[in-house]
Amino acid sequence: MKINQNTRIIGQKVILVPYRKHHVAKYHEWMSVKEIQELTASEPLSLEEEYEMQAKWQNDSDKLTFIVLRKDLFDASNSADIQTKEIESMIGDVNCFISVDFDEENKYLGELEIMIVDKNNRGLGYGSESIRLLINYCTSLLRDPKINEFVVKITEGNEASVKMFKKLGFQFSKKISAFNQIELKINVDQCLELSLAKNFFIDSNYLI
């Protein structure tokens, strides 16, 4: 999405950076793993198609995409090259797809997606903080359209993800049997009440 193409968000455990061309090769490696394809309900793409998708997402008007970096790895890197530091510390991605609610025409939904690739990086708070930071970014800076409610669709059996979102305040909405998924939702007002993100910094001039 153009609005975040020069924005990074710095939290306590993670740094969110816009998905750029230098991230694609590693991202393509991730999406070649069968477990990741199943967890994200994704079809494998060729490397060329992955580059095309990155360019499309960067210019989309309805999808925010950030790469998740482990802050400790980024800070500890000995490389003087920022792109190399980012690639070394990549652990996943976090997205928000914005759409009109089918049931209420004047209501906008933000569909969230989070992927932490390596099992060794799961359960350590990286995914949770990434979602918190993205929610805060959306509620603080997105004005047109303004999101009214956040939703997640999780593959049945992914109990760790369900548990994480429920801990953040999301509640069960419905079961989507056709896609073997369950849907959880949270209203923006509840997000604000819960103060879902603290101790972070938004850098809107992140040019590399």
XYZ file of C-alpha atoms in Angstrom:
208
model
C 0.000 0.000 0.000
C 1.427 3.384 -0.951
C 0.676 4.946 2.426
C 3.207 2.716 4.206
C 5.872 2.409 1.492
C 8.319 4.608 3.465
C 7.155 3.699 6.968
C 8.752 1.478 9.587
C 7.330 0.796 13.024
C 9.731 0.058 15.867
C 8.451 -1.923 18.831
C 10.198 -3.568 21.757
C 10.694 -6.977 20.107
C 10.036 -6.386 16.414
C 10.496 -3.835 13.666
C 7.908 -3.660 10.886
C 9.224 -2.496 7.504
C 7.445 -2.178 4.142
C 7.715 -5.237 1.886
C 10.339 -4.285 -0.700
C 12.086 -5.923 -3.625
C 15.131 -7.033 -1.601
C 12.886 -9.098 0.691
C 11.335 -11.161 -2.115
C 13.923 -13.954 -2.488
C 13.728 -14.894 1.200
C 9.947 -14.508 1.238
C 9.775 -16.872 -1.754
C 11.809 -19.461 0.192
C 9.304 -19.243 3.045
C 6.307 -19.700 0.766
C 7.860 -22.806 -0.783
C 7.478 -24.641 2.547
C 4.396 -26.890 2.591
C 3.555 -26.150 6.248
C 3.529 -22.395 5.540
C 1.351 -22.904 2.470
C -1.159 -24.847 4.587
C -1.159 -22.369 7.488
C -1.637 -19.395 5.155
C -3.952 -21.188 2.681
C -1.566 -20.117 -0.098
C -0.599 -21.589 -3.452
C 3.107 -21.698 -4.387
C 4.285 -19.041 -6.850
C 7.346 -18.854 -9.061
C 10.034 -16.355 -8.068
C 9.001 -14.143 -10.994
C 5.369 -14.220 -9.837
C 6.524 -13.377 -6.295
C 8.264 -10.239 -7.582
C 5.103 -9.282 -9.461
C 3.037 -9.793 -6.310
C 5.397 -7.608 -4.248
C 5.067 -4.790 -6.801
C 1.283 -5.157 -6.792
C 1.009 -5.119 -2.991
C 3.247 -2.041 -2.813
C 0.822 -0.114 -5.021
C -2.467 -1.586 -3.782
C -4.961 0.843 -2.305
C -6.502 -1.769 0.000
C -3.671 -3.907 1.440
C -1.019 -2.951 4.002
C 1.968 -5.290 4.066
C 4.905 -5.186 6.478
C 7.852 -7.554 6.864
C 8.494 -8.520 10.503
C 12.102 -8.183 11.686
C 13.443 -9.447 14.994
C 14.739 -6.270 16.600
C 17.521 -8.003 18.559
C 18.900 -9.636 15.401
C 18.663 -6.399 13.427
C 20.451 -4.430 16.147
C 23.141 -7.107 16.578
C 23.968 -7.405 12.872
C 27.516 -6.423 11.927
C 26.525 -5.475 8.400
C 26.771 -1.836 7.376
C 24.140 -2.424 4.676
C 20.546 -1.848 5.843
C 19.063 -4.210 3.272
C 21.358 -7.029 4.432
C 20.460 -6.340 8.066
C 16.769 -6.582 7.193
C 17.175 -9.865 5.309
C 19.215 -11.372 8.166
C 16.542 -10.489 10.728
C 13.355 -11.328 8.729
C 11.056 -13.708 10.601
C 7.652 -13.210 8.954
C 5.091 -10.745 7.685
C 1.929 -9.009 8.867
C -0.862 -7.678 6.657
C -4.147 -5.806 6.748
C -6.594 -6.111 3.848
C -9.236 -3.367 3.880
C -12.711 -4.019 2.477
C -16.344 -2.945 2.770
C -18.439 -5.093 5.110
C -20.921 -7.116 3.009
C -23.538 -6.741 5.738
C -23.105 -3.003 6.390
C -22.234 -0.866 3.378
C -20.796 2.056 5.338
C -18.606 -0.141 7.519
C -15.003 -1.040 6.733
C -13.231 -4.199 7.852
C -9.499 -4.703 8.336
C -8.664 -8.372 7.757
C -5.418 -9.146 9.575
C -2.893 -11.841 8.702
C 0.267 -12.766 10.597
C 2.955 -15.264 9.636
C 5.938 -16.169 11.825
C 7.866 -18.699 9.773
C 10.348 -20.492 12.019
C 8.815 -22.526 14.850
C 11.672 -21.356 17.086
C 10.357 -17.788 16.767
C 6.759 -18.669 17.660
C 5.298 -18.278 21.117
C 7.806 -15.562 22.035
C 5.587 -12.532 21.509
C 6.811 -11.517 18.044
C 3.488 -12.230 16.346
C 1.448 -10.640 19.107
C 3.473 -7.430 19.091
C 3.333 -7.274 15.279
C -0.471 -7.408 15.372
C -0.608 -4.802 18.138
C 1.631 -2.439 16.168
C -0.335 -2.871 12.945
C -3.660 -2.290 14.699
C -2.288 0.869 16.282
C -0.935 2.071 12.934
C -4.304 1.495 11.252
C -6.362 3.152 13.984
C -3.973 6.095 14.330
C -3.115 6.943 10.726
C -5.666 5.468 8.315
C -8.428 7.962 7.669
C -9.774 7.125 4.215
C -11.176 4.595 4.633
C -11.389 4.404 8.403
C -11.525 0.825 9.677
C -14.448 0.030 11.998
C -13.652 -3.567 12.862
C -10.730 -5.988 12.590
C -11.223 -9.603 11.564
C -8.982 -12.671 11.313
C -9.647 -15.954 9.542
C -7.654 -18.831 11.001
C -7.291 -22.384 9.726
C -9.002 -24.807 12.096
C -6.441 -26.622 14.197
C -4.105 -23.624 14.426
C -4.768 -23.369 18.159
C -1.704 -21.196 18.874
C -2.973 -18.469 16.538
C -6.531 -18.659 17.927
C -5.189 -18.391 21.463
C -3.032 -15.380 20.575
C -5.879 -13.413 19.005
C -8.312 -14.240 21.806
C -5.707 -13.004 24.284
C -5.663 -9.713 22.344
C -9.424 -9.401 22.800
C -10.734 -10.927 19.562
C -13.938 -12.930 19.901
C -15.375 -15.821 17.911
C -17.593 -14.646 15.055
C -18.360 -17.671 12.901
C -17.089 -20.881 11.356
C -16.304 -20.891 7.626
C -16.757 -24.567 6.846
C -16.063 -24.239 3.105
C -12.485 -23.112 3.815
C -11.947 -24.998 7.086
C -11.525 -21.703 8.958
C -12.882 -19.868 11.966
C -13.395 -16.115 12.083
C -12.626 -13.857 15.041
C -13.446 -10.139 15.303
C -12.753 -7.088 17.435
C -14.298 -3.621 17.216
C -11.942 -0.644 16.845
C -13.365 0.947 20.003
C -12.354 -2.171 21.955
C -8.842 -1.925 20.487
C -8.538 1.625 21.747
C -9.855 0.657 25.178
C -7.357 -2.192 25.421
C -4.438 0.052 24.349
C -3.177 -2.757 22.156
C 0.199 -1.164 21.443
C 2.556 0.692 23.761
C 6.182 1.791 23.623
C 6.610 2.054 19.865
C 7.876 4.565 17.310
C 6.607 5.237 13.778
C 9.273 6.425 11.324
C 7.485 7.784 8.244
C 10.690 8.654 6.351
C 12.301 5.241 6.079
C 14.175 5.499 2.776
C 16.774 2.863 1.853
